[in-house]
mmCIF file of C-alpha atoms in Angstrom:
data_model
loop_
_atom_site.group_PDB
_atom_site.id
_atom_site.type_symbol
_atom_site.label_atom_id
_atom_site.label_comp_id
_atom_site.label_asym_id
_atom_site.label_seq_id
_atom_site.Cartn_x
_atom_site.Cartn_y
_atom_site.Cartn_z
ATOM 1 C CA THR A 408 -192.337 -146.106 196.606
ATOM 2 C CA MET A 409 -195.331 -147.201 194.598
ATOM 3 C CA ARG A 410 -194.676 -150.674 195.458
ATOM 4 C CA CYS A 411 -194.567 -149.967 199.614
ATOM 5 C CA PHE A 412 -197.738 -147.939 199.197
ATOM 6 C CA THR A 413 -199.499 -150.722 197.244
ATOM 7 C CA VAL A 414 -198.265 -153.561 199.675
ATOM 8 C CA ALA A 415 -199.647 -151.182 202.748
ATOM 9 C CA ALA A 416 -202.897 -150.419 200.975
ATOM 10 C CA LEU A 417 -203.438 -154.249 200.516
ATOM 11 C CA ALA A 418 -202.701 -154.961 204.103
ATOM 12 C CA LEU A 419 -205.032 -152.305 205.335
ATOM 13 C CA LEU A 420 -207.928 -153.781 203.232
ATOM 14 C CA ALA A 421 -208.088 -156.947 205.359
ATOM 15 C CA PRO A 422 -209.615 -155.207 208.477
ATOM 16 C CA CYS A 423 -212.174 -154.003 206.346
ATOM 17 C CA GLY A 424 -213.670 -157.633 205.739
ATOM 18 C CA LEU A 425 -211.641 -158.351 202.551
ATOM 19 C CA SER A 426 -209.047 -161.133 202.885
ATOM 20 C CA MET A 427 -206.955 -162.138 200.187
ATOM 21 C CA SER A 428 -204.415 -164.929 199.726
ATOM 22 C CA ILE A 429 -200.866 -163.927 199.225
ATOM 23 C CA GLY A 430 -201.309 -165.191 195.528
ATOM 24 C CA THR A 431 -204.123 -162.841 195.351
ATOM 25 C CA ARG A 432 -201.903 -159.909 196.795
ATOM 26 C CA ARG A 433 -199.263 -160.639 194.415
ATOM 27 C CA THR A 434 -201.757 -160.774 191.485
ATOM 28 C CA ALA A 435 -203.306 -157.342 192.763
ATOM 29 C CA LEU A 436 -199.617 -155.685 193.091
ATOM 30 C CA ALA A 437 -198.644 -156.956 189.613
ATOM 31 C CA ARG A 438 -201.813 -155.727 187.856
ATOM 32 C CA GLY A 439 -203.213 -152.832 189.657
ATOM 33 C CA ILE A 440 -206.489 -153.460 191.088
ATOM 34 C CA ALA A 441 -209.660 -151.340 192.125
ATOM 35 C CA PHE A 442 -211.024 -151.620 195.503
ATOM 36 C CA GLY A 443 -213.995 -149.391 196.705
ATOM 37 C CA GLY A 444 -213.365 -146.930 194.161
ATOM 38 C CA VAL A 445 -209.536 -146.594 194.793
ATOM 39 C CA THR A 446 -207.483 -147.670 191.982
ATOM 40 C CA LEU A 447 -204.172 -149.187 193.231
ATOM 41 C CA ALA A 448 -201.398 -148.929 190.454
ATOM 42 C CA ALA A 449 -199.147 -151.612 189.667
ATOM 43 C CA PRO A 450 -195.356 -150.862 190.660
ATOM 44 C CA PRO A 451 -193.090 -149.864 188.023
ATOM 45 C CA ALA A 452 -191.480 -152.688 186.202
ATOM 46 C CA LEU A 453 -187.803 -153.612 187.321
ATOM 47 C CA ALA A 454 -185.040 -153.496 184.538
ATOM 48 C CA GLU A 455 -184.171 -157.035 183.736
ATOM 49 C CA PRO A 456 -180.315 -157.743 184.170
ATOM 50 C CA GLU A 457 -178.207 -158.114 181.185
ATOM 51 C CA PHE A 458 -176.777 -161.719 181.087
ATOM 52 C CA THR A 459 -173.513 -162.481 179.211
ATOM 53 C CA THR A 460 -173.567 -166.098 177.436
ATOM 54 C CA THR A 461 -170.534 -168.076 177.078
ATOM 55 C CA GLU A 462 -169.358 -170.297 174.210
ATOM 56 C CA SER A 463 -170.838 -173.217 176.194
ATOM 57 C CA GLY A 464 -174.317 -171.474 176.961
ATOM 58 C CA LEU A 465 -173.749 -170.695 180.421
ATOM 59 C CA LYS A 466 -175.485 -167.212 181.432
ATOM 60 C CA PHE A 467 -174.085 -165.028 183.972
ATOM 61 C CA TYR A 468 -174.785 -161.609 185.287
ATOM 62 C CA ASP A 469 -172.856 -160.052 188.236
ATOM 63 C CA LYS A 470 -174.991 -158.245 190.817
ATOM 64 C CA THR A 471 -171.719 -157.188 192.922
ATOM 65 C CA VAL A 472 -167.915 -157.336 192.167
ATOM 66 C CA PRO A 473 -165.408 -156.192 194.531
ATOM 67 C CA SER A 474 -162.562 -154.347 192.679
ATOM 68 C CA ASP A 475 -159.786 -156.332 194.799
ATOM 69 C CA GLY A 476 -160.997 -159.571 195.791
ATOM 70 C CA ALA A 477 -158.878 -162.792 194.700
ATOM 71 C CA ILE A 478 -159.779 -164.990 192.070
ATOM 72 C CA PRO A 479 -159.747 -168.619 192.540
ATOM 73 C CA LYS A 480 -157.551 -171.263 190.680
ATOM 74 C CA PRO A 481 -158.355 -174.687 189.684
ATOM 75 C CA GLY A 482 -157.946 -176.992 192.757
ATOM 76 C CA GLN A 483 -158.378 -174.453 195.458
ATOM 77 C CA THR A 484 -160.866 -174.720 198.008
ATOM 78 C CA VAL A 485 -163.683 -172.364 197.726
ATOM 79 C CA GLN A 486 -166.649 -171.347 200.403
ATOM 80 C CA MET A 487 -169.903 -170.309 198.611
ATOM 81 C CA HIS A 488 -173.417 -169.295 199.571
ATOM 82 C CA TYR A 489 -175.904 -170.115 196.943
ATOM 83 C CA GLU A 490 -179.672 -170.721 196.175
ATOM 84 C CA GLY A 491 -180.921 -172.894 193.287
ATOM 85 C CA TRP A 492 -184.012 -172.747 191.369
ATOM 86 C CA LEU A 493 -185.878 -174.663 188.581
ATOM 87 C CA ALA A 494 -188.064 -171.916 187.017
ATOM 88 C CA ASP A 495 -186.527 -168.528 187.548
ATOM 89 C CA PHE A 496 -184.704 -166.733 190.153
ATOM 90 C CA ASP A 497 -186.625 -166.178 193.543
ATOM 91 C CA ASP A 498 -189.347 -168.263 192.474
ATOM 92 C CA LEU A 499 -190.603 -169.679 195.829
ATOM 93 C CA GLU A 500 -192.149 -172.860 194.666
ATOM 94 C CA SER A 501 -189.210 -173.963 192.447
ATOM 95 C CA LYS A 502 -186.354 -173.441 194.778
ATOM 96 C CA PHE A 503 -184.672 -176.654 195.494
ATOM 97 C CA ASP A 504 -181.593 -175.775 197.510
ATOM 98 C CA SER A 505 -180.157 -173.108 199.436
ATOM 99 C CA SER A 506 -177.189 -172.854 201.864
ATOM 100 C CA TYR A 507 -178.405 -169.827 203.376
ATOM 101 C CA GLU A 508 -181.419 -171.790 204.660
ATOM 102 C CA ARG A 509 -179.021 -174.399 205.967
ATOM 103 C CA ARG A 510 -177.096 -171.389 207.416
ATOM 104 C CA LYS A 511 -173.881 -173.428 206.184
ATOM 105 C CA PRO A 512 -171.915 -172.412 203.031
ATOM 106 C CA LEU A 513 -170.696 -174.984 200.680
ATOM 107 C CA SER A 514 -166.974 -175.709 200.245
ATOM 108 C CA PHE A 515 -165.289 -177.798 197.451
ATOM 109 C CA ALA A 516 -162.322 -178.122 195.324
ATOM 110 C CA VAL A 517 -163.220 -175.728 192.174
ATOM 111 C CA GLY A 518 -162.378 -177.073 188.810
ATOM 112 C CA THR A 519 -161.916 -180.653 190.130
ATOM 113 C CA GLY A 520 -165.485 -182.020 189.098
ATOM 114 C CA ARG A 521 -166.923 -181.807 192.514
ATOM 115 C CA VAL A 522 -169.796 -179.719 191.354
ATOM 116 C CA ILE A 523 -171.745 -179.408 188.028
ATOM 117 C CA ALA A 524 -169.797 -178.122 185.084
ATOM 118 C CA GLY A 525 -171.545 -174.883 184.869
ATOM 119 C CA TRP A 526 -170.329 -173.902 188.534
ATOM 120 C CA ASP A 527 -166.998 -174.870 187.865
ATOM 121 C CA GLU A 528 -167.116 -172.397 184.534
ATOM 122 C CA ALA A 529 -168.939 -169.682 186.681
ATOM 123 C CA ILE A 530 -166.280 -169.654 189.251
ATOM 124 C CA LEU A 531 -163.219 -170.070 187.165
ATOM 125 C CA THR A 532 -163.695 -168.647 183.666
ATOM 126 C CA ALA A 533 -166.927 -166.811 183.029
ATOM 127 C CA GLY A 534 -166.348 -163.061 183.050
ATOM 128 C CA GLY A 535 -162.414 -163.778 183.944
ATOM 129 C CA GLY A 536 -163.643 -165.565 186.936
ATOM 130 C CA MET A 537 -165.256 -164.633 190.182
ATOM 131 C CA ARG A 538 -163.624 -162.350 192.845
ATOM 132 C CA ILE A 539 -164.093 -162.893 196.611
ATOM 133 C CA GLY A 540 -167.361 -161.141 197.445
ATOM 134 C CA THR A 541 -168.758 -161.150 193.908
ATOM 135 C CA THR A 542 -172.666 -162.271 193.999
ATOM 136 C CA ARG A 543 -173.348 -163.656 190.606
ATOM 137 C CA GLN A 544 -176.587 -165.135 189.054
ATOM 138 C CA ILE A 545 -176.114 -167.741 186.554
ATOM 139 C CA ILE A 546 -178.563 -169.767 184.267
ATOM 140 C CA VAL A 547 -177.127 -173.414 183.566
ATOM 141 C CA PRO A 548 -178.322 -175.055 180.675
ATOM 142 C CA ALA A 549 -179.122 -178.701 181.287
ATOM 143 C CA LYS A 550 -175.727 -180.013 179.530
ATOM 144 C CA LEU A 551 -173.396 -178.310 182.057
ATOM 145 C CA GLY A 552 -175.807 -179.201 185.012
ATOM 146 C CA TYR A 553 -177.420 -182.645 185.563
ATOM 147 C CA GLY A 554 -178.280 -183.375 181.912
ATOM 148 C CA ALA A 555 -180.816 -185.996 180.476
ATOM 149 C CA LYS A 556 -180.430 -187.866 183.821
ATOM 150 C CA GLY A 557 -181.597 -185.087 186.457
ATOM 151 C CA ALA A 558 -180.573 -185.773 189.885
ATOM 152 C CA GLY A 559 -182.005 -187.243 193.092
ATOM 153 C CA GLY A 560 -185.840 -187.158 192.252
ATOM 154 C CA ILE A 561 -185.348 -183.277 192.717
ATOM 155 C CA ILE A 562 -183.847 -182.051 189.610
ATOM 156 C CA PRO A 563 -185.804 -183.361 186.482
ATOM 157 C CA PRO A 564 -184.092 -184.416 183.238
ATOM 158 C CA ASP A 565 -182.949 -181.919 180.983
ATOM 159 C CA ALA A 566 -183.704 -179.141 183.602
ATOM 160 C CA THR A 567 -182.165 -175.399 183.120
ATOM 161 C CA LEU A 568 -180.990 -174.537 186.449
ATOM 162 C CA TYR A 569 -180.928 -170.787 187.994
ATOM 163 C CA PHE A 570 -178.589 -170.066 190.886
ATOM 164 C CA THR A 571 -177.554 -166.744 192.839
ATOM 165 C CA MET A 572 -174.112 -167.511 194.329
ATOM 166 C CA LYS A 573 -171.678 -165.495 196.400
ATOM 167 C CA LEU A 574 -167.903 -166.373 196.548
ATOM 168 C CA LEU A 575 -166.854 -166.222 200.594
ATOM 169 C CA SER A 576 -163.329 -167.441 200.428
ATOM 170 C CA ILE A 577 -160.616 -169.141 198.886
ATOM 171 C CA ALA A 578 -158.221 -171.542 200.596
ATOM 172 C CA PRO A 579 -154.970 -173.029 198.985
#
């Protein structure tokens, strides 16, 4: 509620001759700013999700988990929607890929090395495996991603990768 009020208050200030860039508005929202004698409070901090770390160093957090979805087995074809970042989840400047933006999920045979090792682990074994309908956030250390080589001029060497992924379907 506070965030909605502050966003609305910042938007209302622009017609009064005060213009702000989006970055300035974000800073104002994060810190709480005084305008014309009115102090806009910073929104309450959101609780950070608690990630589970596997033996390999993969970190994962399940945002949603259906109770009855099937779990894929190695070699089965899965369909996934995902977004990937270099710096942190939802960081607009570091997003490097998104199946949502292409409007086309990624299909691949899981557990066969067709994707980075961190993905195979996140889908097949982390937390007992992903169920259809699960939305999971993962933090992939470089050794489970693209390692010291990086990838395609987009992923730098030794990069930690951040993904939000959703398992849509499994085919035999």
